[in-house]
């Protein structure tokens, strides 16, 4: 597929985002206000951080279903380290981030050392990490964090939510790595043809290990942002996060079979989903009802992609 | 199960061949026996009639759903939406039952609905070549979102007594146990001795070889998903009638339990091998573990971590076995 064709996917998606924003602005006069849009950006940050890593994962032809569980486990550990163990909060944050990163490394080791398909490996760790979160917390929540901690999830810098700065920085970094570095080229090569990549001297296992570890780290970072935003830790945090993340990435044009996809596409996909969620909520669709629409969007996006692929004779 | 895919080396006795062919099933069966003996020794109430009945009946709907899931996984696919589907089926059946529809309608319509939904999923997977994980992830949220929007989470109560099939008993044994045993036996025979059943193994084992042998992988996959819908439908009816209320929500992580039952029962995650006997035994094992945690006074909040470790261990053992065989 030529570069121009994929630029077209993102152009089309950008057009769709603009149309959605205009329609939603007409549907509700509360939608297109700076307050609402910045607040939506805040809500999008956790999914966004994880989706950056998931883009790399899916470009290699893999998948990571355990990200929501890693988020939940990290959140619980943060609470436990701080409240039960009594560590100073900054130390507890670093320790929890390290545990989430280790969880991602665990995924990577199971996948690369034992050759377990990523779908199954992360399905198992989805259960394991969530189970650890439930077992460790015994369904007790931790609250009462110090005031300064809430800056990350609720504060603003220059009028823009803090976590949106964080997401923007991470997005730029991820986009640069995927598009402009040898690591990014290795990621594409693995997804396009793993055997060929191996034979051409690319360090396939090391690359994958880094990517799954990064997915663990970003899920853990999202957990810290999440806890700071909602001021409490619960073991069911991040349940179903994997669905939102995968939908955003796939909607952004990343092929579920691997080999193609861009960070820009993922960002646009995420914006479209968040706009739809917010717009529907403002239009009166209740809470979890909006996830039905996301399911339809996911299947439709892949279906349309599949039809276009056939037309290209792929 | 490798009884079909592999042939045991000659010279072994029929008994050892049988055991060898059902390796994983035997492991699970042994685990159940060990749990009964060990936990029973610590706390004899574990072996009371009431508890044994609840172990076998409590997870019967999971075992029934796992029959269909095993077929799906053997054919080389997966379905993460089965939990949502069972939630929708239960609510649909309950709504029909309290609306005054004939009992058989309240049972049959949801099952037909489940077959139709999953045949659609199968068609998207088989003909549009969309990976089953993506289609069923989307279906999970469509069913879940649709259910919440439609019901607002309202509970259903006061269902007619004749509708409550899971609470019926024959000779003191809950009806769900009969269904679990009968459906497992039928499905096992079906998968082993019919052309369609063999086609499922062929398509999951080697798609191109199956096509070259004149099978239609597309039709087989749609059929497998339709069967899976049938079993999920029955599971949904038993789930709906287990308690006096239906909560109109999706039972959390049910899909994971069902998939875990199939995998721990010996269905290879790479497709091509496995039996429904194994998945049913694994469902019973889960109920045993769950009950054992309670009787040993261990917090039930650890259950999911135990299941996660079990599935991981089984998968790694499966990979190691394959590597040795290769």
Coordinates of C-alpha atoms in Angstrom, one line a residue:
Chain A
X1 CA 0.0 0.0 0.0
X2 CA 1.4 3.4 -0.9
X3 CA 2.1 6.1 1.5
X4 CA -0.4 8.3 -0.2
X5 CA -3.2 5.8 0.4
X6 CA -2.5 5.8 4.1
X7 CA -2.4 9.6 4.2
X8 CA -5.8 9.4 2.7
X9 CA -7.1 7.3 5.5
X10 CA -6.0 9.9 8.0
X11 CA -7.3 12.7 5.9
X12 CA -10.7 11.0 5.6
X13 CA -10.7 10.4 9.4
X14 CA -9.8 14.1 10.0
X15 CA -12.7 15.1 7.8
X16 CA -15.0 12.7 9.8
X17 CA -13.8 14.3 13.0
X18 CA -14.6 17.8 11.7
X19 CA -18.1 16.6 10.5
X20 CA -18.8 15.0 13.9
X21 CA -17.7 18.1 15.8
X22 CA -20.0 20.3 13.6
X23 CA -23.0 18.0 14.0
X24 CA -22.5 17.6 17.7
X25 CA -22.1 21.4 18.1
X26 CA -25.5 21.8 16.4
X27 CA -27.1 19.1 18.5
X28 CA -26.1 20.7 21.8
X29 CA -25.0 24.2 22.5
X30 CA -23.0 22.9 25.5
X31 CA -20.7 20.8 23.3
X32 CA -18.6 23.3 21.5
X33 CA -17.4 25.3 24.5
X34 CA -13.8 25.5 25.6
X35 CA -14.7 24.1 29.0
X36 CA -16.4 21.1 27.6
X37 CA -13.7 20.3 25.1
X38 CA -10.9 20.7 27.6
X39 CA -12.8 18.5 30.0
X40 CA -13.2 15.9 27.3
X41 CA -9.5 16.0 26.7
X42 CA -9.0 15.3 30.4
X43 CA -11.3 12.3 30.2
X44 CA -9.5 11.0 27.1
X45 CA -6.0 11.1 28.5
X46 CA -5.9 7.7 30.2
X47 CA -7.2 5.9 27.2
X48 CA -4.9 8.0 25.0
X49 CA -1.7 7.1 26.9
X50 CA -2.5 3.4 26.6
X51 CA -3.5 3.7 23.0
X52 CA 0.0 5.1 22.1
X53 CA 1.6 1.8 23.2
X54 CA -1.3 -0.3 21.8
X55 CA -0.5 1.3 18.4
X56 CA 3.0 -0.2 18.5
X57 CA 1.6 -3.5 19.8
X58 CA -1.0 -3.9 17.0
X59 CA 1.5 -2.7 14.3
X60 CA 3.7 -5.7 15.2
X61 CA 0.6 -7.9 14.6
X62 CA 0.0 -8.4 18.4
X63 CA -2.6 -7.4 20.9
X64 CA -2.6 -6.6 24.6
X65 CA -5.9 -7.3 26.4
X66 CA -4.4 -6.9 29.8
X67 CA -3.9 -3.1 29.8
X68 CA -7.1 -2.4 31.8
X69 CA -6.1 -5.0 34.4
X70 CA -2.6 -3.5 34.7
X71 CA -4.2 -0.1 35.2
X72 CA -6.4 -1.6 38.0
X73 CA -3.5 -3.4 39.6
X74 CA -1.2 -0.4 39.6
X75 CA -4.0 1.8 41.1
X76 CA -4.5 -0.7 43.9
X77 CA -0.7 -1.0 44.5
X78 CA -0.4 2.8 44.6
X79 CA -3.0 2.8 47.4
X80 CA -1.4 -0.1 49.2
X81 CA 2.2 1.2 49.1
X82 CA 1.1 4.6 50.3
X83 CA -1.7 3.8 52.8
X84 CA -0.9 0.3 54.1
X85 CA 2.9 0.1 53.7
X86 CA 3.3 3.8 54.7
X87 CA 5.7 4.9 52.0
X88 CA 5.9 8.6 51.1
X89 CA 3.5 9.2 48.2
X90 CA 6.2 10.0 45.6
X91 CA 8.0 6.7 46.4
X92 CA 4.7 4.9 46.3
X93 CA 4.0 6.3 42.8
X94 CA 7.4 5.2 41.5
X95 CA 7.0 1.8 43.1
X96 CA 3.5 1.3 41.6
X97 CA 4.8 2.5 38.2
X98 CA 7.6 0.0 38.4
X99 CA 5.1 -2.9 39.2
X100 CA 2.9 -1.9 36.2
X101 CA 6.0 -1.9 34.0
X102 CA 7.0 -5.3 35.3
X103 CA 3.5 -6.6 34.5
X104 CA 4.0 -5.4 30.9
X105 CA 7.5 -7.0 30.9
X106 CA 5.8 -10.3 32.1
X107 CA 3.5 -10.2 29.1
X108 CA 6.4 -9.6 26.8
X109 CA 8.4 -12.5 28.3
X110 CA 5.4 -14.9 28.0
X111 CA 5.0 -13.9 24.4
X112 CA 8.6 -13.9 23.2
X113 CA 10.2 -16.6 25.4
X114 CA 7.4 -19.2 25.3
X115 CA 5.9 -18.3 21.9
X116 CA 2.4 -17.9 23.4
X117 CA 0.1 -16.0 21.0
X118 CA -0.4 -12.4 22.4
X119 CA -4.2 -12.8 22.4
X120 CA -4.0 -15.8 24.8
X121 CA -1.1 -14.6 26.8
X122 CA -2.7 -11.3 27.6
X123 CA -6.1 -12.9 28.1
X124 CA -4.5 -15.0 30.9
X125 CA -2.8 -12.0 32.4
X126 CA -6.0 -9.9 32.1
X127 CA -7.4 -12.4 34.6
X128 CA -4.2 -12.7 36.7
X129 CA -3.5 -8.9 37.1
X130 CA -7.2 -8.1 37.8
X131 CA -7.3 -11.1 40.2
X132 CA -4.2 -9.7 42.0
X133 CA -5.9 -6.3 42.2
X134 CA -9.0 -7.9 43.8
X135 CA -7.1 -10.2 46.1
X136 CA -4.7 -7.6 47.4
X137 CA -7.3 -4.9 47.9
X138 CA -10.1 -7.3 49.2
X139 CA -12.5 -4.8 47.5
X140 CA -11.4 -2.0 49.9
X141 CA -10.8 1.4 48.4
X142 CA -8.1 3.9 49.5
X143 CA -8.9 7.6 49.6
X144 CA -7.6 10.7 51.4
X145 CA -4.6 11.5 49.2
X146 CA -2.8 14.8 49.9
X147 CA -4.0 17.8 47.9
X148 CA -0.8 18.2 45.8
X149 CA -1.4 14.8 44.2
X150 CA -4.6 16.0 42.5
X151 CA -2.7 18.5 40.4
X152 CA -1.9 15.7 37.9
X153 CA -5.5 14.7 37.3
X154 CA -7.4 17.9 38.1
X155 CA -4.9 20.8 37.7
X156 CA -4.3 23.1 34.8
X157 CA -1.2 24.7 33.2
X158 CA -1.8 27.7 31.0
X159 CA -5.5 26.9 31.0
X160 CA -5.0 23.3 29.7
X161 CA -5.4 20.2 31.9
X162 CA -2.1 18.8 33.1
X163 CA -2.7 15.3 31.8
X164 CA -3.4 16.8 28.3
X165 CA 0.1 18.2 28.3
X166 CA 1.4 14.8 29.3
X167 CA -0.6 13.1 26.6
X168 CA 0.5 15.6 24.0
X169 CA 4.2 15.1 24.9
X170 CA 3.8 11.3 24.9
X171 CA 2.0 11.4 21.6
X172 CA 4.7 13.5 19.9
X173 CA 7.4 11.1 21.3
X174 CA 5.5 8.0 20.1
X175 CA 4.9 9.5 16.7
X176 CA 8.6 10.4 16.3
X177 CA 9.7 6.9 17.4
X178 CA 7.3 5.0 15.1
X179 CA 7.9 7.2 12.1
X180 CA 11.5 8.3 12.3
X181 CA 13.7 5.8 14.2
X182 CA 15.1 2.3 13.4
X183 CA 13.0 1.0 16.3
X184 CA 9.9 2.2 14.5
X185 CA 11.0 0.6 11.2
X186 CA 11.6 -2.6 13.1
X187 CA 8.1 -2.4 14.5
X188 CA 6.6 -2.2 11.0
X189 CA 8.9 -4.9 9.7
X190 CA 7.8 -7.3 12.4
X191 CA 4.2 -6.7 11.6
X192 CA 4.6 -7.0 7.9
X193 CA 6.5 -10.3 8.0
X194 CA 8.0 -11.5 11.2
X195 CA 10.0 -14.3 9.6
X196 CA 11.5 -12.0 7.0
X197 CA 12.2 -9.4 9.7
X198 CA 14.1 -12.1 11.7
X199 CA 16.1 -13.2 8.8
X200 CA 17.1 -9.7 7.9
X201 CA 18.7 -9.3 11.3
X202 CA 16.0 -7.3 13.1
X203 CA 16.0 -8.1 16.8
X204 CA 12.4 -9.2 16.8
X205 CA 12.1 -10.5 20.4
X206 CA 13.9 -7.6 21.9
X207 CA 11.7 -5.1 20.0
X208 CA 8.5 -6.9 21.1
X209 CA 9.7 -7.1 24.7
X210 CA 10.3 -3.3 24.7
X211 CA 6.8 -2.7 23.2
X212 CA 4.9 -4.8 25.7
X213 CA 6.9 -3.4 28.6
X214 CA 6.1 0.1 27.3
X215 CA 2.4 -0.9 27.2
X216 CA 2.7 -1.9 30.9
X217 CA 4.4 1.4 31.8
X218 CA 1.9 3.6 30.0
X219 CA -1.0 1.7 31.5
X220 CA 0.6 2.3 34.9
X221 CA 1.0 6.0 34.1
X222 CA -2.6 6.1 33.1
X223 CA -3.5 4.5 36.5
X224 CA -1.7 7.3 38.4
X225 CA -3.5 9.9 36.3
X226 CA -6.8 8.1 36.9
X227 CA -6.3 7.9 40.7
X228 CA -5.4 11.6 40.8
X229 CA -8.4 12.5 38.7
X230 CA -11.0 10.5 40.7
X231 CA -9.2 10.8 44.1
X232 CA -9.7 7.1 45.1
X233 CA -8.4 3.7 44.2
X234 CA -10.7 0.7 43.5
X235 CA -9.9 -2.7 42.2
X236 CA -12.3 -2.4 39.3
X237 CA -10.6 0.6 37.8
X238 CA -9.9 0.3 34.1
X239 CA -12.3 -2.6 33.5
X240 CA -13.0 -2.7 29.7
X241 CA -10.3 -0.2 29.0
X242 CA -8.8 -2.5 26.4
X243 CA -12.0 -2.2 24.3
X244 CA -11.8 1.6 24.2
X245 CA -8.1 1.5 23.4
X246 CA -8.3 -1.1 20.7
X247 CA -11.3 0.6 19.1
X248 CA -9.4 3.9 18.9
X249 CA -6.3 2.3 17.4
X250 CA -8.2 0.3 14.8
X251 CA -10.5 3.2 14.0
X252 CA -7.3 5.2 13.4
X253 CA -6.3 3.0 10.5
X254 CA -3.9 0.6 12.2
X255 CA -4.3 -2.8 10.6
X256 CA -5.3 -5.5 13.1
X257 CA -3.1 -7.9 11.1
X258 CA -0.1 -5.7 11.7
X259 CA 2.4 -3.9 9.4
X260 CA 0.6 -0.5 9.1
X261 CA -0.7 2.3 11.2
X262 CA 0.3 5.7 12.5
X263 CA 0.2 7.5 15.8
X264 CA -1.6 10.4 14.1
X265 CA -4.4 8.0 13.0
X266 CA -4.7 6.7 16.6
X267 CA -5.0 10.3 17.9
X268 CA -7.7 11.1 15.4
X269 CA -9.6 7.8 16.2
X270 CA -9.5 8.6 19.9
X271 CA -10.8 12.2 19.3
X272 CA -13.7 10.8 17.2
X273 CA -14.7 8.3 19.9
X274 CA -14.5 10.8 22.7
X275 CA -16.6 13.3 20.7
X276 CA -19.2 10.6 20.0
X277 CA -19.4 9.6 23.6
X278 CA -19.7 13.1 24.8
X279 CA -22.1 14.1 22.1
X280 CA -24.4 11.2 22.8
X281 CA -24.3 11.8 26.5
X282 CA -25.2 15.5 25.9
X283 CA -28.0 14.2 23.6
X284 CA -29.4 12.2 26.5
X285 CA -28.0 8.7 26.0
X286 CA -27.3 7.3 29.4
X287 CA -23.9 6.2 30.8
X288 CA -22.9 2.8 29.5
X289 CA -25.4 3.0 26.7
X290 CA -22.8 4.8 24.7
X291 CA -20.5 1.8 24.6
X292 CA -23.0 0.1 22.2
X293 CA -22.3 2.8 19.7
X294 CA -18.5 2.3 20.1
X295 CA -19.0 -1.4 19.3
X296 CA -20.9 -0.5 16.1
X297 CA -18.2 2.0 15.1
X298 CA -15.5 -0.5 15.7
X299 CA -17.1 -3.2 13.5
X300 CA -18.1 -0.7 10.9
X301 CA -14.6 0.7 10.7
X302 CA -13.0 -2.7 10.2
X303 CA -15.7 -3.8 7.7
X304 CA -15.2 -0.7 5.6
X305 CA -11.4 -1.3 5.7
X306 CA -11.9 -4.9 4.7
X307 CA -14.1 -3.9 1.7
X308 CA -11.6 -1.3 0.6
X309 CA -8.8 -3.8 0.9
X310 CA -10.7 -6.2 -1.4
X311 CA -11.1 -3.4 -4.0
X312 CA -7.4 -2.9 -4.0
X313 CA -7.0 -6.5 -4.8
X314 CA -5.3 -7.2 -1.5
Chain B
X1 CA -7.5 -34.1 23.6
X2 CA -5.2 -35.5 21.1
X3 CA -7.2 -38.7 20.5
X4 CA -8.3 -37.5 17.1
X5 CA -5.5 -35.3 15.9
X6 CA -2.7 -37.7 16.8
X7 CA -2.4 -41.4 16.7
X8 CA -0.8 -43.0 19.7
X9 CA 2.3 -45.1 19.1
X10 CA 1.5 -48.8 18.5
X11 CA 2.3 -51.3 21.2
X12 CA 0.6 -49.4 24.1
X13 CA -2.4 -51.0 25.7
X14 CA -5.8 -49.8 24.8
X15 CA -6.2 -48.4 28.3
X16 CA -3.0 -46.4 28.2
X17 CA -3.9 -45.1 24.7
X18 CA -7.2 -44.0 26.1
X19 CA -5.5 -42.2 29.0
X20 CA -2.9 -40.7 26.8
X21 CA -5.5 -39.4 24.3
X22 CA -7.4 -37.7 27.1
X23 CA -4.3 -36.3 29.0
X24 CA -5.6 -32.9 29.9
X25 CA -9.1 -34.3 30.8
X26 CA -7.5 -36.8 33.1
X27 CA -5.5 -34.1 34.8
X28 CA -8.6 -32.0 35.4
X29 CA -10.5 -35.0 36.7
X30 CA -7.7 -35.9 39.0
X31 CA -7.6 -32.3 40.3
X32 CA -11.3 -32.5 41.1
X33 CA -10.9 -35.8 43.0
X34 CA -7.9 -34.4 44.9
X35 CA -9.8 -31.3 45.9
X36 CA -12.7 -33.3 47.1
X37 CA -10.5 -35.6 49.2
X38 CA -8.3 -32.8 50.6
X39 CA -10.9 -30.2 51.3
X40 CA -13.3 -32.9 52.6
X41 CA -10.6 -34.0 55.0
X42 CA -10.2 -30.5 56.4
X43 CA -13.8 -29.7 56.5
X44 CA -16.2 -32.6 56.1
X45 CA -19.2 -30.3 55.4
X46 CA -17.6 -29.8 52.0
X47 CA -18.8 -33.3 51.1
X48 CA -22.4 -32.7 52.2
X49 CA -25.2 -33.4 49.7
X50 CA -26.1 -29.8 49.5
X51 CA -22.6 -28.6 48.7
X52 CA -22.0 -31.3 46.1
X53 CA -25.3 -30.4 44.5
X54 CA -24.4 -26.8 44.4
X55 CA -21.0 -27.5 43.0
X56 CA -22.4 -29.5 40.1
X57 CA -25.4 -27.3 39.5
X58 CA -23.9 -23.9 40.2
X59 CA -21.5 -23.9 37.2
X60 CA -23.7 -26.0 34.9
X61 CA -24.5 -23.0 32.7
X62 CA -20.8 -22.2 32.4
X63 CA -20.2 -25.8 31.3
X64 CA -23.0 -25.6 28.7
X65 CA -21.6 -22.3 27.4
X66 CA -18.1 -23.7 27.3
X67 CA -19.3 -26.5 25.0
X68 CA -20.0 -24.0 22.3
X69 CA -16.8 -22.0 23.2
X70 CA -14.7 -25.2 22.8
X71 CA -16.1 -25.7 19.3
X72 CA -15.3 -22.1 18.4
X73 CA -11.7 -22.4 19.8
X74 CA -11.2 -25.7 18.1
X75 CA -12.1 -24.1 14.8
X76 CA -9.3 -21.6 15.4
X77 CA -11.4 -18.6 16.6
X78 CA -12.5 -17.0 19.9
X79 CA -15.6 -15.3 21.3
X80 CA -15.2 -12.7 24.0
X81 CA -18.9 -11.6 23.8
X82 CA -20.5 -14.7 25.2
X83 CA -20.9 -13.2 28.7
X84 CA -22.8 -10.2 27.3
X85 CA -24.9 -12.5 25.1
X86 CA -25.9 -14.6 28.1
X87 CA -26.8 -11.4 30.0
X88 CA -29.0 -10.3 27.0
X89 CA -30.6 -13.8 26.7
X90 CA -31.4 -13.9 30.4
X91 CA -33.1 -10.5 30.3
X92 CA -35.0 -11.3 27.1
X93 CA -36.3 -14.6 28.5
X94 CA -37.3 -13.0 31.8
X95 CA -39.1 -10.2 30.0
X96 CA -41.0 -12.6 27.8
X97 CA -41.9 -14.8 30.8
X98 CA -43.3 -12.0 32.9
X99 CA -45.1 -10.5 29.9
X100 CA -47.4 -13.5 29.9
X101 CA -45.9 -15.3 26.8
X102 CA -46.2 -19.1 26.8
X103 CA -43.3 -20.6 28.7
X104 CA -41.9 -22.4 25.7
X105 CA -41.8 -19.1 23.8
X106 CA -39.9 -17.5 26.7
X107 CA -37.4 -20.4 26.4
X108 CA -37.2 -20.8 22.6
X109 CA -37.2 -17.2 21.3
X110 CA -34.0 -16.1 23.2
X111 CA -32.2 -19.3 22.1
X112 CA -33.2 -18.5 18.4
X113 CA -32.0 -14.9 19.0
X114 CA -28.6 -16.2 20.2
X115 CA -28.2 -18.5 17.3
X116 CA -29.0 -15.6 14.9
X117 CA -26.6 -13.2 16.5
X118 CA -23.7 -15.6 16.5
X119 CA -24.4 -16.8 13.0
X120 CA -24.0 -13.1 12.0
X121 CA -20.8 -12.9 13.9
X122 CA -19.6 -16.1 12.2
X123 CA -20.5 -14.7 8.8
X124 CA -18.4 -11.5 9.5
X125 CA -15.5 -13.7 10.6
X126 CA -15.7 -16.2 7.8
X127 CA -16.7 -14.2 4.7
X128 CA -15.4 -10.7 5.6
X129 CA -12.2 -12.1 7.1
X130 CA -12.4 -9.9 10.2
X131 CA -10.5 -11.5 13.1
X132 CA -13.0 -13.0 15.6
X133 CA -11.4 -11.1 18.5
X134 CA -12.3 -7.8 16.8
X135 CA -15.9 -8.8 15.8
X136 CA -16.7 -10.2 19.2
X137 CA -15.1 -7.3 21.1
X138 CA -17.4 -5.0 19.1
X139 CA -20.3 -7.4 19.7
X140 CA -19.5 -7.4 23.5
X141 CA -20.0 -3.7 23.7
X142 CA -23.0 -3.6 21.4
X143 CA -24.9 -6.2 23.5
X144 CA -23.8 -4.7 26.8
X145 CA -24.6 -1.1 25.7
X146 CA -27.9 -2.2 24.1
X147 CA -28.9 -4.1 27.2
X148 CA -28.3 -1.2 29.5
X149 CA -30.0 1.3 27.2
X150 CA -33.0 -1.0 26.8
X151 CA -33.6 -1.9 30.4
X152 CA -32.0 0.9 32.4
X153 CA -30.7 -1.9 34.7
X154 CA -34.2 -2.7 36.0
X155 CA -34.5 -6.0 37.8
X156 CA -37.0 -8.6 36.7
X157 CA -38.9 -10.4 39.4
X158 CA -42.1 -12.5 39.9
X159 CA -41.4 -14.9 37.0
X160 CA -43.9 -17.7 36.6
X161 CA -42.9 -20.9 38.4
X162 CA -43.1 -23.1 35.3
X163 CA -40.4 -20.9 33.7
X164 CA -37.8 -21.5 36.4
X165 CA -36.2 -24.6 34.8
X166 CA -32.9 -24.3 36.7
X167 CA -34.8 -24.8 40.0
X168 CA -36.6 -28.0 38.9
X169 CA -35.3 -31.3 40.2
X170 CA -35.6 -34.9 39.3
X171 CA -34.7 -37.5 42.0
X172 CA -33.3 -34.6 44.0
X173 CA -30.8 -33.6 41.4
X174 CA -31.1 -30.2 39.8
X175 CA -32.2 -30.2 36.1
X176 CA -29.2 -28.2 35.0
X177 CA -26.9 -31.2 35.9
X178 CA -28.9 -33.5 33.6
X179 CA -28.7 -30.9 30.8
X180 CA -24.9 -30.4 31.4
X181 CA -24.2 -34.1 31.2
X182 CA -26.5 -34.8 28.3
X183 CA -25.4 -31.9 26.2
X184 CA -21.7 -32.6 26.9
X185 CA -22.2 -36.3 25.8
X186 CA -24.2 -35.4 22.7
X187 CA -21.7 -32.7 21.7
X188 CA -18.7 -35.0 22.3
X189 CA -20.2 -37.7 20.1
X190 CA -21.2 -35.1 17.5
X191 CA -17.7 -33.6 17.3
X192 CA -16.2 -37.0 17.0
X193 CA -18.4 -39.0 14.7
X194 CA -20.2 -36.6 12.3
X195 CA -18.7 -35.1 9.2
X196 CA -19.4 -31.6 10.5
X197 CA -17.7 -32.3 13.8
X198 CA -14.6 -33.6 12.1
X199 CA -14.7 -30.6 9.8
X200 CA -14.4 -28.3 12.8
X201 CA -11.1 -30.0 13.8
X202 CA -9.9 -30.0 10.2
X203 CA -10.5 -26.2 9.7
X204 CA -8.9 -25.4 13.1
X205 CA -6.0 -27.7 12.5
X206 CA -5.0 -26.6 9.0
X207 CA -7.2 -24.3 7.1
X208 CA -5.6 -24.7 3.7
X209 CA -5.5 -28.5 4.0
X210 CA -9.2 -28.5 4.9
X211 CA -10.0 -26.4 1.9
X212 CA -7.9 -28.7 -0.3
X213 CA -9.8 -31.7 1.1
X214 CA -13.0 -30.1 -0.3
X215 CA -14.4 -28.7 3.0
X216 CA -15.8 -25.2 3.0
X217 CA -14.1 -23.4 6.0
X218 CA -16.5 -20.5 5.6
X219 CA -19.6 -22.6 6.1
X220 CA -18.0 -24.6 8.9
X221 CA -17.1 -21.4 10.8
X222 CA -20.6 -20.0 10.4
X223 CA -22.0 -23.3 11.6
X224 CA -19.7 -23.4 14.5
X225 CA -20.7 -19.9 15.7
X226 CA -24.4 -20.8 15.2
X227 CA -24.0 -23.9 17.4
X228 CA -22.1 -21.8 19.9
X229 CA -25.1 -19.4 19.9
X230 CA -27.4 -22.4 20.6
X231 CA -25.4 -23.5 23.7
X232 CA -25.0 -19.9 24.9
X233 CA -28.8 -19.6 24.6
X234 CA -29.4 -22.6 26.7
X235 CA -26.8 -21.4 29.2
X236 CA -28.6 -18.0 29.3
X237 CA -31.9 -19.7 30.2
X238 CA -30.3 -21.6 33.1
X239 CA -28.6 -18.4 34.2
X240 CA -31.9 -16.5 34.1
X241 CA -33.8 -19.1 36.1
X242 CA -31.1 -19.8 38.8
X243 CA -32.3 -17.0 41.1
X244 CA -35.7 -15.4 41.7
X245 CA -34.4 -12.2 40.1
X246 CA -32.7 -11.3 36.8
X247 CA -30.5 -8.2 37.2
X248 CA -30.6 -7.1 33.6
X249 CA -26.9 -6.6 33.5
X250 CA -24.0 -8.5 32.0
X251 CA -22.4 -10.9 34.5
X252 CA -18.9 -9.5 34.9
X253 CA -16.1 -11.5 33.3
X254 CA -18.3 -14.5 32.4
X255 CA -16.7 -14.7 29.0
X256 CA -13.3 -15.1 30.7
X257 CA -14.6 -17.9 32.9
X258 CA -16.0 -19.7 29.8
X259 CA -12.9 -19.3 27.8
X260 CA -10.8 -20.4 30.7
X261 CA -12.9 -23.6 31.1
X262 CA -12.3 -24.5 27.5
X263 CA -8.6 -23.9 27.6
X264 CA -8.0 -25.6 31.0
X265 CA -10.1 -28.5 29.7
X266 CA -7.5 -29.1 27.0
X267 CA -8.8 -27.1 24.0
X268 CA -5.6 -25.9 22.4
X269 CA -5.6 -22.1 21.9
X270 CA -4.0 -22.6 18.5
X271 CA -7.1 -24.6 17.3
X272 CA -7.4 -28.1 16.0
X273 CA -7.5 -30.1 19.2
X274 CA -9.6 -30.4 22.4
X275 CA -12.9 -32.0 23.6
X276 CA -16.0 -30.7 25.3
X277 CA -15.6 -33.3 28.0
X278 CA -12.6 -31.4 29.2
X279 CA -14.3 -28.1 29.3
X280 CA -17.2 -29.5 31.3
X281 CA -14.8 -31.1 33.8
X282 CA -13.0 -27.7 34.0
X283 CA -16.2 -25.9 34.8
X284 CA -16.9 -28.3 37.6
X285 CA -13.3 -27.8 38.8
X286 CA -13.9 -24.0 39.0
X287 CA -17.0 -24.6 41.1
X288 CA -14.9 -26.9 43.3
X289 CA -12.2 -24.3 43.7
X290 CA -14.7 -21.6 44.4
X291 CA -16.4 -23.7 47.0
X292 CA -13.1 -24.9 48.5
X293 CA -11.9 -21.3 49.0
X294 CA -15.1 -20.7 51.0
X295 CA -14.7 -23.9 53.1
X296 CA -11.0 -23.3 53.7
X297 CA -11.9 -19.7 54.7
X298 CA -9.8 -18.1 52.0
X299 CA -11.2 -14.8 50.6
X300 CA -13.1 -15.3 47.4
X301 CA -11.5 -12.2 46.0
X302 CA -8.5 -14.4 45.2
X303 CA -10.5 -16.6 42.9
X304 CA -9.7 -14.7 39.7
X305 CA -6.0 -14.6 40.4
X306 CA -6.1 -18.4 40.9
X307 CA -8.0 -18.8 37.5
X308 CA -5.5 -16.5 35.8
X309 CA -2.6 -18.6 37.1
X310 CA -4.4 -21.8 36.0
X311 CA -4.9 -20.5 32.5
X312 CA -1.4 -19.3 32.2
X313 CA 0.0 -22.6 33.5
X314 CA -2.1 -24.6 31.1
X315 CA -1.2 -22.5 28.1
X316 CA 2.5 -22.7 28.9
X317 CA 2.3 -26.5 29.3
X318 CA 0.4 -26.7 26.0
X319 CA 3.2 -24.7 24.3
X320 CA 5.9 -26.8 25.8
X321 CA 4.1 -30.0 24.7
X322 CA 3.8 -28.6 21.1
X323 CA 7.5 -27.7 21.1
X324 CA 8.5 -31.2 22.2
X325 CA 6.2 -32.7 19.6
X326 CA 7.6 -30.5 16.8

